[in-house]
Amino acid sequence: MSAPTHSRPHPAATGRVDIRLPWWAIVLPAVAFVALLLLILNPADAQATAGDPSLVHILGRAKDLVLGQ
């Protein structure tokens, strides 16, 4: 016994395409872009092996970069 199938109209045929992205799909690439841009503008702050690698130090540096201090 076969069931009837219902075909949906193609989105292009209706004239409107509704694309929704989750919030993080926009925010995460934007944050990564800004972080890389800041490192390019001030490469002295991009010392991966020197300094204190603790989370408090990293957050303090990020705050200084954002606030421009």
mmCIF file with all atom_site columns, C-alpha atoms in Angstrom:
data_model
loop_
_atom_site.group_PDB
_atom_site.id
_atom_site.type_symbol
_atom_site.label_atom_id
_atom_site.label_alt_id
_atom_site.label_comp_id
_atom_site.label_asym_id
_atom_site.label_entity_id
_atom_site.label_seq_id
_atom_site.pdbx_PDB_ins_code
_atom_site.Cartn_x
_atom_site.Cartn_y
_atom_site.Cartn_z
_atom_site.occupancy
_atom_site.B_iso_or_equiv
_atom_site.pdbx_formal_charge
_atom_site.auth_seq_id
_atom_site.auth_comp_id
_atom_site.auth_asym_id
_atom_site.auth_atom_id
_atom_site.pdbx_PDB_model_num
ATOM 1  C CA . MET A 1 1  ? 0.000  0.000  0.000  1.00 0.00 ? 1  MET A CA 1
ATOM 2  C CA . SER A 1 2  ? 1.567  3.313  -0.999 1.00 0.00 ? 2  SER A CA 1
ATOM 3  C CA . ALA A 1 3  ? 1.036  6.622  0.747  1.00 0.00 ? 3  ALA A CA 1
ATOM 4  C CA . PRO A 1 4  ? 0.393  9.779  -1.229 1.00 0.00 ? 4  PRO A CA 1
ATOM 5  C CA . THR A 1 5  ? 3.319  12.182 -1.390 1.00 0.00 ? 5  THR A CA 1
ATOM 6  C CA . HIS A 1 6  ? 2.997  15.918 -1.118 1.00 0.00 ? 6  HIS A CA 1
ATOM 7  C CA . SER A 1 7  ? 5.522  17.930 -3.057 1.00 0.00 ? 7  SER A CA 1
ATOM 8  C CA . ARG A 1 8  ? 6.646  21.265 -1.636 1.00 0.00 ? 8  ARG A CA 1
ATOM 9  C CA . PRO A 1 9  ? 7.155  24.224 -3.919 1.00 0.00 ? 9  PRO A CA 1
ATOM 10 C CA . HIS A 1 10 ? 10.771 25.193 -4.434 1.00 0.00 ? 10 HIS A CA 1
ATOM 11 C CA . PRO A 1 11 ? 11.817 28.295 -2.434 1.00 0.00 ? 11 PRO A CA 1
ATOM 12 C CA . ALA A 1 12 ? 13.005 29.979 -5.633 1.00 0.00 ? 12 ALA A CA 1
ATOM 13 C CA . ALA A 1 13 ? 9.584  29.459 -7.178 1.00 0.00 ? 13 ALA A CA 1
ATOM 14 C CA . THR A 1 14 ? 7.839  31.379 -4.389 1.00 0.00 ? 14 THR A CA 1
ATOM 15 C CA . GLY A 1 15 ? 10.098 34.433 -4.766 1.00 0.00 ? 15 GLY A CA 1
ATOM 16 C CA . ARG A 1 16 ? 11.204 34.512 -1.127 1.00 0.00 ? 16 ARG A CA 1
ATOM 17 C CA . VAL A 1 17 ? 13.965 32.567 0.578  1.00 0.00 ? 17 VAL A CA 1
ATOM 18 C CA . ASP A 1 18 ? 14.063 32.661 4.359  1.00 0.00 ? 18 ASP A CA 1
ATOM 19 C CA . ILE A 1 19 ? 17.521 31.932 5.731  1.00 0.00 ? 19 ILE A CA 1
ATOM 20 C CA . ARG A 1 20 ? 18.055 32.189 9.465  1.00 0.00 ? 20 ARG A CA 1
ATOM 21 C CA . LEU A 1 21 ? 21.445 31.912 11.121 1.00 0.00 ? 21 LEU A CA 1
ATOM 22 C CA . PRO A 1 22 ? 22.022 31.330 14.822 1.00 0.00 ? 22 PRO A CA 1
ATOM 23 C CA . TRP A 1 23 ? 23.491 34.306 16.707 1.00 0.00 ? 23 TRP A CA 1
ATOM 24 C CA . TRP A 1 24 ? 26.866 32.653 17.137 1.00 0.00 ? 24 TRP A CA 1
ATOM 25 C CA . ALA A 1 25 ? 27.275 32.165 13.396 1.00 0.00 ? 25 ALA A CA 1
ATOM 26 C CA . ILE A 1 26 ? 27.698 35.940 13.098 1.00 0.00 ? 26 ILE A CA 1
ATOM 27 C CA . VAL A 1 27 ? 29.280 36.801 16.462 1.00 0.00 ? 27 VAL A CA 1
ATOM 28 C CA . LEU A 1 28 ? 32.096 34.233 16.555 1.00 0.00 ? 28 LEU A CA 1
ATOM 29 C CA . PRO A 1 29 ? 33.631 35.094 13.167 1.00 0.00 ? 29 PRO A CA 1
ATOM 30 C CA . ALA A 1 30 ? 33.316 38.802 13.996 1.00 0.00 ? 30 ALA A CA 1
ATOM 31 C CA . VAL A 1 31 ? 35.128 38.334 17.330 1.00 0.00 ? 31 VAL A CA 1
ATOM 32 C CA . ALA A 1 32 ? 37.867 36.277 15.655 1.00 0.00 ? 32 ALA A CA 1
ATOM 33 C CA . PHE A 1 33 ? 38.279 38.928 12.961 1.00 0.00 ? 33 PHE A CA 1
ATOM 34 C CA . VAL A 1 34 ? 38.595 41.736 15.519 1.00 0.00 ? 34 VAL A CA 1
ATOM 35 C CA . ALA A 1 35 ? 41.101 39.743 17.598 1.00 0.00 ? 35 ALA A CA 1
ATOM 36 C CA . LEU A 1 36 ? 43.278 39.033 14.569 1.00 0.00 ? 36 LEU A CA 1
ATOM 37 C CA . LEU A 1 37 ? 43.012 42.633 13.421 1.00 0.00 ? 37 LEU A CA 1
ATOM 38 C CA . LEU A 1 38 ? 44.190 43.858 16.828 1.00 0.00 ? 38 LEU A CA 1
ATOM 39 C CA . LEU A 1 39 ? 47.150 41.482 16.683 1.00 0.00 ? 39 LEU A CA 1
ATOM 40 C CA . ILE A 1 40 ? 48.090 42.751 13.238 1.00 0.00 ? 40 ILE A CA 1
ATOM 41 C CA . LEU A 1 41 ? 47.858 46.390 14.324 1.00 0.00 ? 41 LEU A CA 1
ATOM 42 C CA . ASN A 1 42 ? 49.998 45.842 17.430 1.00 0.00 ? 42 ASN A CA 1
ATOM 43 C CA . PRO A 1 43 ? 52.258 42.790 16.951 1.00 0.00 ? 43 PRO A CA 1
ATOM 44 C CA . ALA A 1 44 ? 54.188 43.531 20.169 1.00 0.00 ? 44 ALA A CA 1
ATOM 45 C CA . ASP A 1 45 ? 51.178 42.179 22.081 1.00 0.00 ? 45 ASP A CA 1
ATOM 46 C CA . ALA A 1 46 ? 51.297 38.851 20.206 1.00 0.00 ? 46 ALA A CA 1
ATOM 47 C CA . GLN A 1 47 ? 53.970 37.174 22.322 1.00 0.00 ? 47 GLN A CA 1
ATOM 48 C CA . ALA A 1 48 ? 52.860 33.565 22.583 1.00 0.00 ? 48 ALA A CA 1
ATOM 49 C CA . THR A 1 49 ? 55.826 32.210 24.562 1.00 0.00 ? 49 THR A CA 1
ATOM 50 C CA . ALA A 1 50 ? 56.694 35.109 26.847 1.00 0.00 ? 50 ALA A CA 1
ATOM 51 C CA . GLY A 1 51 ? 54.794 36.478 29.809 1.00 0.00 ? 51 GLY A CA 1
ATOM 52 C CA . ASP A 1 52 ? 52.327 35.015 32.276 1.00 0.00 ? 52 ASP A CA 1
ATOM 53 C CA . PRO A 1 53 ? 49.901 32.648 30.477 1.00 0.00 ? 53 PRO A CA 1
ATOM 54 C CA . SER A 1 54 ? 47.281 32.756 33.206 1.00 0.00 ? 54 SER A CA 1
ATOM 55 C CA . LEU A 1 55 ? 43.664 33.502 32.374 1.00 0.00 ? 55 LEU A CA 1
ATOM 56 C CA . VAL A 1 56 ? 43.641 36.660 34.486 1.00 0.00 ? 56 VAL A CA 1
ATOM 57 C CA . HIS A 1 57 ? 46.582 38.070 32.558 1.00 0.00 ? 57 HIS A CA 1
ATOM 58 C CA . ILE A 1 58 ? 44.993 37.254 29.200 1.00 0.00 ? 58 ILE A CA 1
ATOM 59 C CA . LEU A 1 59 ? 41.670 38.817 30.192 1.00 0.00 ? 59 LEU A CA 1
ATOM 60 C CA . GLY A 1 60 ? 43.469 41.904 31.486 1.00 0.00 ? 60 GLY A CA 1
ATOM 61 C CA . ARG A 1 61 ? 45.305 42.295 28.187 1.00 0.00 ? 61 ARG A CA 1
ATOM 62 C CA . ALA A 1 62 ? 42.059 41.862 26.239 1.00 0.00 ? 62 ALA A CA 1
ATOM 63 C CA . LYS A 1 63 ? 40.411 44.544 28.371 1.00 0.00 ? 63 LYS A CA 1
ATOM 64 C CA . ASP A 1 64 ? 43.348 46.894 27.787 1.00 0.00 ? 64 ASP A CA 1
ATOM 65 C CA . LEU A 1 65 ? 43.161 46.332 24.037 1.00 0.00 ? 65 LEU A CA 1
ATOM 66 C CA . VAL A 1 66 ? 39.423 46.940 23.879 1.00 0.00 ? 66 VAL A CA 1
ATOM 67 C CA . LEU A 1 67 ? 39.489 50.035 26.083 1.00 0.00 ? 67 LEU A CA 1
ATOM 68 C CA . GLY A 1 68 ? 42.620 51.399 24.394 1.00 0.00 ? 68 GLY A CA 1
ATOM 69 C CA . GLN A 1 69 ? 44.713 51.771 27.538 1.00 0.00 ? 69 GLN A CA 1
#
